[in-house]
XYZ file of C-alpha atoms in Angstrom:
581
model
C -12.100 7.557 5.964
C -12.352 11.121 4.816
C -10.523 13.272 2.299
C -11.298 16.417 0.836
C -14.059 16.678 -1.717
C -12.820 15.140 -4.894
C -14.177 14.369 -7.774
C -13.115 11.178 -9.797
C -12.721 11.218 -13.714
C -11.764 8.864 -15.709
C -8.740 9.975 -18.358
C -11.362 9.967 -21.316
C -13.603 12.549 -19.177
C -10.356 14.823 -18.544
C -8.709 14.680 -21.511
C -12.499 16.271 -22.921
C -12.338 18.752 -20.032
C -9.274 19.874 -21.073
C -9.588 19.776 -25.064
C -10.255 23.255 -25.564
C -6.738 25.257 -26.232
C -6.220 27.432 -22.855
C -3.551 29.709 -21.728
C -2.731 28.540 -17.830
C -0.067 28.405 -15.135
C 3.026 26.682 -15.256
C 1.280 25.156 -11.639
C -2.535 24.464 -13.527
C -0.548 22.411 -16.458
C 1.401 20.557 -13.720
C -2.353 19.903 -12.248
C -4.135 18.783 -14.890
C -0.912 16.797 -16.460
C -0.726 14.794 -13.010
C -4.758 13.653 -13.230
C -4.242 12.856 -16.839
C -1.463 10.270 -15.446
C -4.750 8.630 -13.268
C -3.334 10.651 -9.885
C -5.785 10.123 -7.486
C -4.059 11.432 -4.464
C -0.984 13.652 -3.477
C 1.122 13.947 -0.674
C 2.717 16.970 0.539
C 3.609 20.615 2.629
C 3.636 23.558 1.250
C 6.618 26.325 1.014
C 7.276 29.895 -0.446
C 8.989 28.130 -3.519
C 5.576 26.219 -4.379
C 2.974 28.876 -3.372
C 1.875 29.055 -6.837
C 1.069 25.190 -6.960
C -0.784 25.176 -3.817
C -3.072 27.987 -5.443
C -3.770 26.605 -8.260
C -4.950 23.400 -6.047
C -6.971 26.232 -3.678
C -10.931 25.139 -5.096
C -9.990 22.418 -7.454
C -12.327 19.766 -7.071
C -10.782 17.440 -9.147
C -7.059 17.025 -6.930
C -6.745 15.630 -4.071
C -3.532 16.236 -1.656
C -3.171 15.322 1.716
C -0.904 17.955 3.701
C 1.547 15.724 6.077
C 3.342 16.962 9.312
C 6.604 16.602 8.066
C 8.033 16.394 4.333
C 9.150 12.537 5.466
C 6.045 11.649 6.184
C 4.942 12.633 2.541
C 7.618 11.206 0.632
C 7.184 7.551 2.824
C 3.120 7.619 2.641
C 3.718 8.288 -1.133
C 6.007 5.007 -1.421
C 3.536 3.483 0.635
C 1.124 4.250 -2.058
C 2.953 3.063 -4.325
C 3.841 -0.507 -3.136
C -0.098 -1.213 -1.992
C -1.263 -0.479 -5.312
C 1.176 -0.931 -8.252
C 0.890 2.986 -9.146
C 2.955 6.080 -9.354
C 3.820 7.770 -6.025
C 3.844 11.521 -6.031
C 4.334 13.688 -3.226
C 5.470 17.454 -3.432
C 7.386 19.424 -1.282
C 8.950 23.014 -1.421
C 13.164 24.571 -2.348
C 15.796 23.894 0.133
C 14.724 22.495 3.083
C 11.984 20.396 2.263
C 13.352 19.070 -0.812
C 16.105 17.860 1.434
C 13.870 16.322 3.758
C 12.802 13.931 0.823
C 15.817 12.516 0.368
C 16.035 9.416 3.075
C 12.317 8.330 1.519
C 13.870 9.153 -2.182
C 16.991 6.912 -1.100
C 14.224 4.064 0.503
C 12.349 4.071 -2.847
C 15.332 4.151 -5.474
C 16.854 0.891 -3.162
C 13.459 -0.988 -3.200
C 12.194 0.068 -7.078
C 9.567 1.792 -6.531
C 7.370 3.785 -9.021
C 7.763 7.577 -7.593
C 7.394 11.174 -8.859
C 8.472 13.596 -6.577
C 8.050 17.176 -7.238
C 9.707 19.967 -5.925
C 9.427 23.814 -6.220
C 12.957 25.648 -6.298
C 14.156 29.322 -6.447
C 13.484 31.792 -9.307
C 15.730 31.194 -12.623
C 17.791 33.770 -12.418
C 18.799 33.320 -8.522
C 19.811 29.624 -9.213
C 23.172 29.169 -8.403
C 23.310 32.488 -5.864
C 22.818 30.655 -2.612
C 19.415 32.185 -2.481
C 17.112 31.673 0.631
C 16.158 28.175 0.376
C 17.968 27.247 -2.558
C 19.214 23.755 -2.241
C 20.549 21.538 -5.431
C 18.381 19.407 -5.281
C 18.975 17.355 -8.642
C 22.708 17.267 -8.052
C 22.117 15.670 -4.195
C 19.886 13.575 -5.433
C 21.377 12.615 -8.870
C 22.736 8.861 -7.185
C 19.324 7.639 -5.568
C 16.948 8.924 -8.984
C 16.296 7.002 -11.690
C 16.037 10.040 -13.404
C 16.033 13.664 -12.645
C 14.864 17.370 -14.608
C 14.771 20.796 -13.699
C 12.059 22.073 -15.972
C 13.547 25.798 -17.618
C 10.708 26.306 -19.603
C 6.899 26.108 -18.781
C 6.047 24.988 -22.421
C 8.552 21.936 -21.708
C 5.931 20.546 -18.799
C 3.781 18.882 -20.059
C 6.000 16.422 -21.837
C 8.055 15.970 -18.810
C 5.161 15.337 -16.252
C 4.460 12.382 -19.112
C 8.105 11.162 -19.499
C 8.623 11.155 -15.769
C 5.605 8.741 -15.001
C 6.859 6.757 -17.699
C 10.209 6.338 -16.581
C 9.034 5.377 -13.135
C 6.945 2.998 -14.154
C 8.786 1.405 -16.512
C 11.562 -1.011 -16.724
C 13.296 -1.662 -13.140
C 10.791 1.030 -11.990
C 12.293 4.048 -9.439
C 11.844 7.943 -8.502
C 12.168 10.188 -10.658
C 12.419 13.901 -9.697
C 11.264 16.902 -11.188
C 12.468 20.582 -9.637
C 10.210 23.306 -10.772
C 11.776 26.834 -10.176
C 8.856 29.377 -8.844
C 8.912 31.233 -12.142
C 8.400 28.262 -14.218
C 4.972 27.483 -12.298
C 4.021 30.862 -12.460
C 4.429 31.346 -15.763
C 2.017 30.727 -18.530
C 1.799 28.828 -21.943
C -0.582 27.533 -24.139
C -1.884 23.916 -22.683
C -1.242 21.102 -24.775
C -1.695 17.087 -23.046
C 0.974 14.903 -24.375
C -0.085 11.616 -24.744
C 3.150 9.456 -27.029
C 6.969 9.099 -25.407
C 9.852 9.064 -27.250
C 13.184 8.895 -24.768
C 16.352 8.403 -26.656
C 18.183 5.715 -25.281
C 15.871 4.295 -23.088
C 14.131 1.459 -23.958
C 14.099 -0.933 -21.027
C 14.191 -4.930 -22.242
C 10.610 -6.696 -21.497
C 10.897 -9.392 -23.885
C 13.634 -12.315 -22.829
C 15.804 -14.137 -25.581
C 14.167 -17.329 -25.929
C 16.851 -19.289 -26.268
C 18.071 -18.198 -22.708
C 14.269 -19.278 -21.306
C 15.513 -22.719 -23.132
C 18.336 -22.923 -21.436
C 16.518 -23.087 -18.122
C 14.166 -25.267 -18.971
C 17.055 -27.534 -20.102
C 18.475 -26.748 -16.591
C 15.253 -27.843 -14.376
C 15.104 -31.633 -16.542
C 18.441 -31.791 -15.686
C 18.395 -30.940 -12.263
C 18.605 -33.283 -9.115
C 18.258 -29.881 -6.058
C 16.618 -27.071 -7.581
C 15.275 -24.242 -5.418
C 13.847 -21.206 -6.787
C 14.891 -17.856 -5.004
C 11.909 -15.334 -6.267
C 11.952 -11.503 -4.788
C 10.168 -7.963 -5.322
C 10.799 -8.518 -8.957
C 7.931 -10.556 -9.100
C 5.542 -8.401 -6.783
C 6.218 -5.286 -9.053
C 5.944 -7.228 -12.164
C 2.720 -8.617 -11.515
C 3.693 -11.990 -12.003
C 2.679 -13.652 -8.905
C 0.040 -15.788 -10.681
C 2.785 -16.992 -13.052
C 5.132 -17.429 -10.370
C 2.541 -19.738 -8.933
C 1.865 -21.775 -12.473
C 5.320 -22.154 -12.869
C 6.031 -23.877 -9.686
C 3.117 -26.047 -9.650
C 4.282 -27.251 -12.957
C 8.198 -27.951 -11.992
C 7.074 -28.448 -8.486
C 10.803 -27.079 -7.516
C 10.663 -25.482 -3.795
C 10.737 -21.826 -3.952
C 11.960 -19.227 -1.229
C 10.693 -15.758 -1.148
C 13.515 -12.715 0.077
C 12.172 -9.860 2.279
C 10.694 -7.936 -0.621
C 8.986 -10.784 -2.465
C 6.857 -12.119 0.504
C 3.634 -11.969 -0.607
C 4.396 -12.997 -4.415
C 3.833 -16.481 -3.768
C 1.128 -17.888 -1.346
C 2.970 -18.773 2.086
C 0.377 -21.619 2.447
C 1.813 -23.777 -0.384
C 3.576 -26.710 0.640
C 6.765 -25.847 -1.644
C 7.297 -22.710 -0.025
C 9.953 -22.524 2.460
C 10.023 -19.445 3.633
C 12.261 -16.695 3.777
C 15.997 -17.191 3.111
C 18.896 -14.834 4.080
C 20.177 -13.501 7.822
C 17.008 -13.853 9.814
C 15.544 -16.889 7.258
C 14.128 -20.270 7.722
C 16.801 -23.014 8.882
C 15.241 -24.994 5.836
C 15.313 -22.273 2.765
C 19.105 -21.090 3.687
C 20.550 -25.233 4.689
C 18.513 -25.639 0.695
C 20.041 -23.215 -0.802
C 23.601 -24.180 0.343
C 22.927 -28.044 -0.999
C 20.992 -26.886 -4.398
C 22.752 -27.970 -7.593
C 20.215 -25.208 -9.496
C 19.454 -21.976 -7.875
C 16.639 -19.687 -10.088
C 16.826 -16.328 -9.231
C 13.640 -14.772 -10.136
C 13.164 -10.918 -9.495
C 15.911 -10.579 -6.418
C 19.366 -8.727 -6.455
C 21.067 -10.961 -4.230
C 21.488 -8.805 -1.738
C 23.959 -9.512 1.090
C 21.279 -10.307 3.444
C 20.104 -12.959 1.393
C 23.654 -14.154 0.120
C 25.627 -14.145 3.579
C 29.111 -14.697 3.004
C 29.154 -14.293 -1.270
C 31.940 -17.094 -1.723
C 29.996 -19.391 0.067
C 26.829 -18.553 -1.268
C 24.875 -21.696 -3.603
C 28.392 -23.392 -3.801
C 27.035 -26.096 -5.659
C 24.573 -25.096 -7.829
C 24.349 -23.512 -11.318
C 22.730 -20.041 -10.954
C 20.165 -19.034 -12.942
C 19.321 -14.990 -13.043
C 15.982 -13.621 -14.140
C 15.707 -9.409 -13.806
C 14.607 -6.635 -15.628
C 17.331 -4.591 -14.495
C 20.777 -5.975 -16.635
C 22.907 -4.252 -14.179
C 22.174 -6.717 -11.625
C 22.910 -9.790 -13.341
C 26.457 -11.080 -12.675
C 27.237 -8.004 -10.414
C 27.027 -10.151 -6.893
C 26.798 -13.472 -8.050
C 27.835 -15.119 -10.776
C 24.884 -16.097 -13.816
C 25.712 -19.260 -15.219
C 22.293 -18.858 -17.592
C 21.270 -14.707 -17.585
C 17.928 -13.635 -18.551
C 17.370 -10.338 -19.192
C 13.758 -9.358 -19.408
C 10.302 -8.611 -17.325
C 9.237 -11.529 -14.596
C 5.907 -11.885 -15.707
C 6.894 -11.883 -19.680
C 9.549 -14.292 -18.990
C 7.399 -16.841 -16.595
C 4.803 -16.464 -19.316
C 7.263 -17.786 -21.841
C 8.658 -19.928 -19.913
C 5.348 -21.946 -18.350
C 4.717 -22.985 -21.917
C 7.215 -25.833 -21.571
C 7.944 -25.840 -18.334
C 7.201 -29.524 -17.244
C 7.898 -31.348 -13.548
C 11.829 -31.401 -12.084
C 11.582 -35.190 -12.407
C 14.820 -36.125 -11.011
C 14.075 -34.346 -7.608
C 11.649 -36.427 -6.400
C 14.395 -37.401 -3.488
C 14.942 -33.759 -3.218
C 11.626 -32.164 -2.544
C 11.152 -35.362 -0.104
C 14.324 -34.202 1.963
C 13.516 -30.339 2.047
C 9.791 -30.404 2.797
C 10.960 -33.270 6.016
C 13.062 -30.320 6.932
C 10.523 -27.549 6.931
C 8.224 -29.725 8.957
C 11.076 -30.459 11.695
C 12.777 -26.903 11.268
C 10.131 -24.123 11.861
C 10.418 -20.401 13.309
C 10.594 -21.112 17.404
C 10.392 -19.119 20.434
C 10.108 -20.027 24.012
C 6.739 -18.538 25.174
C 5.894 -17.372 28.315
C 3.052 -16.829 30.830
C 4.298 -14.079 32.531
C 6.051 -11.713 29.820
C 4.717 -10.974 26.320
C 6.634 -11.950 23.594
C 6.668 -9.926 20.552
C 6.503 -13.375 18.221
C 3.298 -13.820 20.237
C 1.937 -10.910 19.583
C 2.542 -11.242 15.379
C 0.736 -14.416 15.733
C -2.647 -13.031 16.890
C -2.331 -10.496 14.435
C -2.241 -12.819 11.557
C -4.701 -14.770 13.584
C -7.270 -12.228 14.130
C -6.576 -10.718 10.562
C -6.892 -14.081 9.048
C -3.332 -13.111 7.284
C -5.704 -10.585 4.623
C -4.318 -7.041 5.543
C -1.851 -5.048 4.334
C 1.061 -5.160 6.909
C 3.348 -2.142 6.663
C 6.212 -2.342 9.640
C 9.504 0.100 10.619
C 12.803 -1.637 10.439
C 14.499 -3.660 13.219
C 13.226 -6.858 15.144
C 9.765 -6.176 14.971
C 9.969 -5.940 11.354
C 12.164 -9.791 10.914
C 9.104 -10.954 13.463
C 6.977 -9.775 11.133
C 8.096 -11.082 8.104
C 8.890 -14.490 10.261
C 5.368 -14.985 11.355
C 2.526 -13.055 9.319
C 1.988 -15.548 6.756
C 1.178 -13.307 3.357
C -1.189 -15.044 0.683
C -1.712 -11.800 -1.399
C 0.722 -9.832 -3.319
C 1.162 -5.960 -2.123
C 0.184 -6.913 1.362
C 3.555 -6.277 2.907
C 5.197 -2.871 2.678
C 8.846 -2.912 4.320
C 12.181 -0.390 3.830
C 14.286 -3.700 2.144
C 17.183 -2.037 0.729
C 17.603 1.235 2.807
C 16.604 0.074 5.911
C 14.351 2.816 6.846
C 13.792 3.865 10.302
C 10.755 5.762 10.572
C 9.110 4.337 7.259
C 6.692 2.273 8.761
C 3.622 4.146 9.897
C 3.789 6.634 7.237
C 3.894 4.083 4.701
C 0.933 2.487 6.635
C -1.413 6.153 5.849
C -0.431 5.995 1.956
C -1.227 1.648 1.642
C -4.375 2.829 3.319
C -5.045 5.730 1.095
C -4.746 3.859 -1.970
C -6.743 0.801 -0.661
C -9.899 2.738 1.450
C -11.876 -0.792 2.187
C -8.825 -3.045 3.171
C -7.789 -3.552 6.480
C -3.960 -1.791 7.304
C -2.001 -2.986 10.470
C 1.491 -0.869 10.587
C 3.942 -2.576 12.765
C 6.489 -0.827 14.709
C 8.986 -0.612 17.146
C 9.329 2.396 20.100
C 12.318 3.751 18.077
C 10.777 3.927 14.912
C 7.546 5.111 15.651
C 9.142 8.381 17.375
C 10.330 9.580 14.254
C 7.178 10.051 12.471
C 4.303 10.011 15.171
C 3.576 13.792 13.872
C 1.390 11.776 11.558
C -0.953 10.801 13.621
C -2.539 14.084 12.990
C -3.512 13.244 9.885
C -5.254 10.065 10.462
C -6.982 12.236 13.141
C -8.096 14.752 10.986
C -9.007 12.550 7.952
C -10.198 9.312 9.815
C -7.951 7.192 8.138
C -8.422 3.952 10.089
C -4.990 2.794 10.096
C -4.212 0.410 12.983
C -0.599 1.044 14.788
C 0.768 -1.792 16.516
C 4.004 -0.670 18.659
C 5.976 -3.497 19.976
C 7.471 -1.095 22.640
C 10.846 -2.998 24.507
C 11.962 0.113 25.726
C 15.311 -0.574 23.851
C 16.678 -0.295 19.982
C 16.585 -3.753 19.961
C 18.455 -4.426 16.911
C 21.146 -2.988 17.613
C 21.284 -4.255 21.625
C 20.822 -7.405 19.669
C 23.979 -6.962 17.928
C 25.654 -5.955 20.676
C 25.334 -8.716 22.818
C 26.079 -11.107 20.428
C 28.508 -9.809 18.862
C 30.368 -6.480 20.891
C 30.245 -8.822 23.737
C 27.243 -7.147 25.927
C 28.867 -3.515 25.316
C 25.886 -2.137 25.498
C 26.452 1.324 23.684
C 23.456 4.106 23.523
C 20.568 2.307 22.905
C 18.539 3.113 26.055
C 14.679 4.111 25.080
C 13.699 4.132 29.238
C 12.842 7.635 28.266
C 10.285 7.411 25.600
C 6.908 8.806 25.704
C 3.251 7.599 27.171
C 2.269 6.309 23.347
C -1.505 5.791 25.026
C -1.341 9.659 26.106
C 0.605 10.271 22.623
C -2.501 8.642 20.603
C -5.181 10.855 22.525
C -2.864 14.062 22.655
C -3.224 13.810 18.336
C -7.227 12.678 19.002
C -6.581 8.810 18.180
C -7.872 6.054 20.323
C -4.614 4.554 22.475
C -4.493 1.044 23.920
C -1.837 -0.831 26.422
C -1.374 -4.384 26.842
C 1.385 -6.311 29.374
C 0.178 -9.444 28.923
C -1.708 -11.997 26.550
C -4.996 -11.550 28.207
C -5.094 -7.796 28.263
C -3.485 -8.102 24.652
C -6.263 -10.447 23.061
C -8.546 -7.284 24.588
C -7.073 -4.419 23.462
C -6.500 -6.033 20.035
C -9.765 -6.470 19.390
C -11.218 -3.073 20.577
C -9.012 -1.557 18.181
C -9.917 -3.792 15.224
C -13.308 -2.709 15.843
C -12.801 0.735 16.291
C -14.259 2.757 13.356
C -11.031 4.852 13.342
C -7.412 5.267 13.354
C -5.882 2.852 16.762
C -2.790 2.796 18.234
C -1.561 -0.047 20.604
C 1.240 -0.310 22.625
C 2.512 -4.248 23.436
C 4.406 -3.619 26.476
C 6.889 -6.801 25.204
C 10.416 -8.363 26.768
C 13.070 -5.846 26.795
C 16.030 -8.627 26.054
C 14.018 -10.820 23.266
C 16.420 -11.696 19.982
C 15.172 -12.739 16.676
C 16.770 -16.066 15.978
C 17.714 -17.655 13.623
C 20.660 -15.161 12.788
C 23.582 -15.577 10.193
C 26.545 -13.479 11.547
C 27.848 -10.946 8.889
C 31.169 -12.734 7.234
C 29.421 -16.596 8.016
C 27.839 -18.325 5.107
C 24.252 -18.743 5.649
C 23.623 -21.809 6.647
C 26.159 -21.016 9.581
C 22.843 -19.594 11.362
C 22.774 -19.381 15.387
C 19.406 -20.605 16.063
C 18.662 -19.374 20.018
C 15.747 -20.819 21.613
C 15.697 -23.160 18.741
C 18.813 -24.840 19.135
């Protein structure tokens, strides 16, 4: 992989770089503030209303910033940054227009948490507010999906708000925050000055959990006959996966993982029954339905997971663990609330947490279940099935790369049937529901782990809305391997409409889509086809050992449906299971 000729310092080696007192651009502050926050790479496209930040980058050899195709593409391969590493996204884009083309991938991070700055130029100071050329607001559209938003007036003010915006991010239930930087401002110049403290009145996010709430779940778990534990991307972001993993193996309660929090808990472990929710196990939704004590650990209950909400955990006494207080009694009900980081709180709690002894019966009856009740398809000989073709992925990967996907059914195969061992090895659009996330996200996982294999999985839809960026992995040899499970249909949605509209099949025709072989080698990237498992198990493994950036199309069943399925308004262990039925 090749980017352009950058330099790495550490902070100490910057911060004496920049020591001496100079008087710079509003644009060389914003620079030198973003490396002193350990920015190692940028995504973005320049625009009149950021012309002064793209000079001051002109010969810099300490910033790196990869130029997308599309604004999109920055502000998803940014997030996908930021969920394959556990730092600070940051992408930049320029007034009007392509601040507005951030907001989908702003929406997709603020519904997921993740840890995002995104910059954007804007018109002069005195034109804001005229309906200049290219003047959008973009703090006021984007004031509901920020965590937190400026528009810097002043160039002295900068520096302290490059600082407080990283820290916001990355702090507490972590989010985007925005910061619109009129032309003027980055033109401007000031007297440098890093700042290295915060002080933010009124925010002061809760890390530390009362203790005598962690007692009460301990108290819970001895006297529990069905616990299940329900953990999600609370516990990826936190860090807390090896806790996660102490914790259970001391209670030994059986723990199911939501979309977001696959990963945070080894899939191998015996007391992991997959994931619950509209397209979960049979065995982690039917458990969650007969549990008497439900943990929440790090998950919103979102209504994928919950199905109908007054039929969700009916019997049990619900237990809610997250950072975020908001979230706590907002869905579902918290019998015992605990307000606080994941990893803080598992740390607390693992020093007494002792073995669920009275569900001994329990963990006998749900681990029978996950051994008679696992994810099935009916294979075939003479059509490939998608589900086949996540298998000898995880197969041939050995289940140790980073998996980014699109959204649809190729994304609920892929979360059905790559097993994840390894935290930050799945990067999805949870909340949002992203379509064109998935390959973009794939470029920024790969960017911010070089020497780790990255296999973005994607549907024909999905892949048509950002395949502009296979420029850049042309032009920078980033070896990111595109799978396209091509059924020449939005399969989702046909999915949804024969099952439930009755086979009114309604504008969801793809017939018409392009040559993705010819696409691939029309951008300069090597293109692969496969129709069936034999010229699959080929293909597959020409493009894992190609040196470069691969795309392969699986030619798969046009009419395949991702079973099981819980129908919106059922409860979730109402599921119709298909082929497995």
């Amino acid at each position: 992989m090749t980017t352009t000729n950058v330099t790495t310092k550490s902070r100490e080696e910057l911060i004496e770089k920049f020591s001496k007192p100079e008087v710079i651009s509003g644009s060389e502050i914003l620079l030198r503030s973003l490396l002193l926050e350990g920015v190692d790479c940028v995504f973005g496209y320049p625009g009149g209303a950021v012309l002064y930040i793209y000079d001051a980058m002109h010969g810099n050899p300490d910033f790196n910033h990869l130029l997308t195709r599309h604004e999109q593409g920055a502000i998803h391969a940014a997030d996908g940054y930021a969920r394959a590493s556990g730092k600070v996204g940051v992408c930049i884009a320029t007034s009007g227009p392509g601040a507005t083309n951030l907001v989908t991938g702003i929406a997709t991070a603020y519904m997921d948490s993740v840890p995002m700055v995104v910059i954007t130029g804007n018109v002069i100071s005195t034109l804001i507010g005229t309906d200049a050329f290219q003047e959008a607001d973009i703090t006021g559209i984007t004031m509901p999906i920020t965590k937190h938003s400026y528009l810097v007036r002043d160039v002295e003010d900068l520096p302290r708000v490059i600082h407080e915006a990283f820290h916001i991010a990355n702090s507490g239930r972590k989010g985007p925050v925005l910061i619109d930087i009129p032309k003027d401002v980055s033109a401007a110049k000031t007297l440098f000055k890093p700042v290295n403290e915060v002080s933010i009145r009124g925010y002061n996010p809760t890390v530390s959990p009362n203790k005598l709430q962690v007692d009460k779940l301990i108290k819970a778990i001895k006297e529990a006959k069905r616990p299940i534990i329900l953990a999600g991307g609370g516990v990826v972001y936190s860090g807390a996966h090896e806790q996660l993993l102490e914790f259970v193996m001391k209670t030994e309660i059986p723990i199911t993982t939501t979309l977001l929090g696959l990963g945070g808990f080894p899939s191998g472990n015996d007391l992991w029954l997959g994931m619950p929710g509209m397209h979960g196990t049979y065995t982690a939704n039917t458990s969650i339905q007969k549990a008497d004590l439900l943990i929440n650990i790090g998950a919103r209950f979102d209504d994928r997971v919950t199905g109908k909400l007054s039929g969700f955990a009916p019997l049990a006494k619900i237990v809610h663990i997250d950072i975020d207080p908001a979230e706590i009694g907002k869905n579902v009900h918290a019998d015992i609330p605990i307000v606080g980081d994941v990893k803080t709180v598992l740390e607390i709690a693992n020093l007494t947490a002792t073995r669920a002894n009275l569900a001994d019966e329990w963990r006998t009856e749900v681990l029978a279940s996950k051994k008679q009740h696992p994810f099935k398809y009916k294979d075939s000989d003479t059509e490939l099935k998608p589900q086949w073709v996540v298998e000898l992925i995880h197969e041939t990967t050995k289940g140790d790369a980073i998996v980014t996907t699109d959204v649809g059914q190729h994304q609920m195969w892929a979360a059905q049937y790559y097993k994840f061992n390894k935290p930050r090895s799945w990067v999805t659009s949870g909340g949002l529901g992203t379509m064109g996330f998935g390959f973009p996200s794939a470029i920024g996982a790969q960017m911010a782990n070089p020497d780790r294999l990255v296999v973005s999985i994607n549907g024909d839809g999905g892949m048509q809305m950002c395949a502009q960026e296979l420029a850049i992995c042309a032009i920078n040899n980033i070896p990111v391997k595109v799978v396209i499970l091509n059924n020449q249909v939005l399969g989702m949605v046909r999915q949804w409409q024969e099952l439930i509209h009755e086979n009114r099949f309604s504008h969801i025709d793809l017939a018409g889509s392009p040559d993705f072989v010819k696409l691939a080698e029309a951008y300069g990237v090597k293109g692969f086809r496969a129709t069936n498992k034999e010229e699959s198990r080929k293909v597959w493994e020409e493009a894992m050992n190609h040196p470069g950036p691969a795309v392969v199309e699986f030619v798969v069943r046009r009419d395949e449906n991702v079973y099981p399925m819980v129908a919106q308004g059922s409860t979730i262990d109402q599921m119709i299971m298909g082929d497995a039925e």
